[in-house]
Amino acid sequence: MDEHGQAGGRDSDGTDEGRREDGGSDGRVTGVPAGDTLADGSFMPAGRHQSRHWRESTITDDDLTDRGGVFFAAVEMTRMPMILTDPRQPDNPIVFANKAFLDLTGYEEREILGRNCRFLQGPHTDREHVAQLRDAVAAHQPISLEILNYKRDGTPFWNAVFIGPVSNTDGELLYFFASQLDVTKRREAQEGHRQAQKMEAVGQLTAGLAHDFNNLLQVVAGNQELLLREIEAPKSRRRLENAQAATEKASRLTRQLLAFARKTRLDPKPVDLSQAVMSFSDLLHASAGASNDIQMNLRSRLPACLVDVAHLETALLNIVVNARDAMPRGGTITLSTAKLHLNGDAAARELTPGDYVTLSVTDEGDGMSPDLIARAIEPFFTTKGVGRGTGLGLPQVHGFLQQSRGRLEIESEVGHGTTVRMILPVHEGEALPEPQSLEPSTVAGKADRAEQAQGSGEVILVVEDSDDVRALAREHLIDLGYKVVTAVDGDDALAVLERIEHKIDLLFTDLIMPGSVNGLALADEVRRRAPHVPVLLTTGYNEELARKGGPAASGADVLGKPYRRAELADRISSALRSAGNDNPRRRQSDFGAAQA
């Protein structure tokens, strides 16, 4: 046994390769079975003769000879890969290997008998593991560890090796024995679990940061809007507009953080992926750059999948931009859609069996190594230069697909480009919308409508623990024509509702707040007292809402932070209209008489 914990085997024809031409023994053990060979290639535990190599070896021990027949038949028949090496010979060569070892490594016994085991090392075998094995063998001590070895075809595998010395009754070292076990799947499962835990921890951190940043951005963006409404000097307006653009970029960054953490709000609808890609085509061509061509292989009449179109667009743009950056000298980016059925292979892909649709993006870049592929969805990991990438593109895609019950797959080989594939489950439900509905609505379009959405004195209870955000929301709503009552948290809101004698027409509350009553609990209590009062939630992220299955579960709409004044006006107006509050101040409420 050498320092790598590997050893050799027995010729399939049973020849005694350990004998010299003069008929003597050179001390090598060839592994000839003790029992008779059966028709199916197995061996009888008790044969008509003992193994010659044990009786004739210069290092044969009498005790081992006496039980050699049963011992070697058992070793040969076991499913556990086992080997022997001879430390009496130069370089501690392999002298015996059972069939299980040959099956594990892919070698034939004629290729390994008489060789030191170091041939099973490879480029990524840990030198420290090698040193530990070498020291144990030199000290004639048993050792157990897991080491990365390589099969005959170059496939790496994790090998759980136990090595122990075999001595005779006089304490003389005869052999080194080693058992082996392929633990690659277990190691991969453990690594996958560790990676999932790490990603969850980073997700919790990034979600918390995004929530706090969104509150700050809400104050910055809101005050920028208020100043733009007051300032007329062109130079000052340009500066404010530049600041607004920077704020919007920061907002997009926080949305990517939330998407990675799987805490962003999705609005899924039945979508034909091929139609969706076509609706994005102008933007995709612009993002690909002038030096790259886009080729589309889109399957017609593709089954629908349930997906948020806006997030799908963002995910696809992230992948296309990565493909563009992978081809600095230009090339072709191919977008393709297809159907996919998973059955027995579904579990290996961490999906449930069934029908899926795929959207793939293939580039002609330099490709990625396995190590890079393994790290591709880590947040903030990027191979781009400083200032050229945030490392959040593919993590955002990964988070979005996980939220959509799908999967992100990356296929790549160094020098042969990369294919990034989004897999989404087929939706068995309502019919597809018309193709034109696939185009996501723009914020500008909402803003045009929202500027006309003015209130007429409706009373809105604003509940927000951030003083700055609460003051900003109050100013926006008063400017839009509403009456506003404020509270600092859920407990305060319930106390305010007990004190006031006029009704409220709408509850506008933050989702995550300190105290015993969060936004959802407050909404439930308000609905209990006044079932017809609409609720609009706002949050930097909606983790608790997602746990309940999304906004539909609580019956409330959610306005993500940072929001613009126009978006706020539009959502408030829509909530009031949906509740039928055409003239709410003339009605009675469970909170008391309405005041004109």
PDB file of N, CA and C in Angstrom, residues 30 36 51 76 148 296 345 383 455 478 482 504 553:
ATOM      1  N   THR A  30      -0.669 -13.048  -6.486  1.00  0.00           N
ATOM      2  CA  THR A  30      -1.421 -12.720  -7.693  1.00  0.00           C
ATOM      3  C   THR A  30      -2.906 -12.694  -7.470  1.00  0.00           C
ATOM      4  N   ASP A  36     -13.117 -23.047  -6.290  1.00  0.00           N
ATOM      5  CA  ASP A  36     -13.281 -23.380  -7.693  1.00  0.00           C
ATOM      6  C   ASP A  36     -14.032 -22.269  -8.412  1.00  0.00           C
ATOM      7  N   SER A  51      -4.701 -21.762  -2.580  1.00  0.00           N
ATOM      8  CA  SER A  51      -4.079 -20.838  -3.525  1.00  0.00           C
ATOM      9  C   SER A  51      -2.568 -21.014  -3.478  1.00  0.00           C
ATOM     10  N   GLU A  76     -12.890 -11.964  -2.473  1.00  0.00           N
ATOM     11  CA  GLU A  76     -13.187 -11.857  -3.899  1.00  0.00           C
ATOM     12  C   GLU A  76     -14.673 -11.621  -4.151  1.00  0.00           C
ATOM     13  N   LEU A 148      -9.381  12.214  -2.956  1.00  0.00           N
ATOM     14  CA  LEU A 148      -9.857  12.300  -4.331  1.00  0.00           C
ATOM     15  C   LEU A 148      -8.951  11.472  -5.223  1.00  0.00           C
ATOM     16  N   MET A 296     -32.587  33.292 -33.124  1.00  0.00           N
ATOM     17  CA  MET A 296     -33.681  32.756 -32.319  1.00  0.00           C
ATOM     18  C   MET A 296     -34.209  31.460 -32.920  1.00  0.00           C
ATOM     19  N   ASP A 345     -35.239  11.145 -14.017  1.00  0.00           N
ATOM     20  CA  ASP A 345     -34.110  12.054 -13.831  1.00  0.00           C
ATOM     21  C   ASP A 345     -34.510  13.359 -13.156  1.00  0.00           C
ATOM     22  N   THR A 383     -16.377  37.376 -12.682  1.00  0.00           N
ATOM     23  CA  THR A 383     -15.084  37.286 -13.356  1.00  0.00           C
ATOM     24  C   THR A 383     -14.796  38.547 -14.151  1.00  0.00           C
ATOM     25  N   GLY A 455     -57.318  62.373  -5.104  1.00  0.00           N
ATOM     26  CA  GLY A 455     -58.307  62.030  -4.103  1.00  0.00           C
ATOM     27  C   GLY A 455     -59.333  63.132  -3.926  1.00  0.00           C
ATOM     28  N   ILE A 478     -51.414  63.975   1.070  1.00  0.00           N
ATOM     29  CA  ILE A 478     -52.112  65.256   1.248  1.00  0.00           C
ATOM     30  C   ILE A 478     -52.076  66.051  -0.045  1.00  0.00           C
ATOM     31  N   TYR A 482     -55.913  63.709  -0.299  1.00  0.00           N
ATOM     32  CA  TYR A 482     -56.453  62.825   0.730  1.00  0.00           C
ATOM     33  C   TYR A 482     -56.251  63.439   2.115  1.00  0.00           C
ATOM     34  N   ILE A 504     -62.023  55.393   8.524  1.00  0.00           N
ATOM     35  CA  ILE A 504     -60.944  55.445   7.540  1.00  0.00           C
ATOM     36  C   ILE A 504     -61.451  54.797   6.270  1.00  0.00           C
ATOM     37  N   ALA A 553     -53.256  35.729  -0.646  1.00  0.00           N
ATOM     38  CA  ALA A 553     -53.605  35.023   0.586  1.00  0.00           C
ATOM     39  C   ALA A 553     -54.159  35.974   1.633  1.00  0.00           C
TER      40      ALA A 553
END
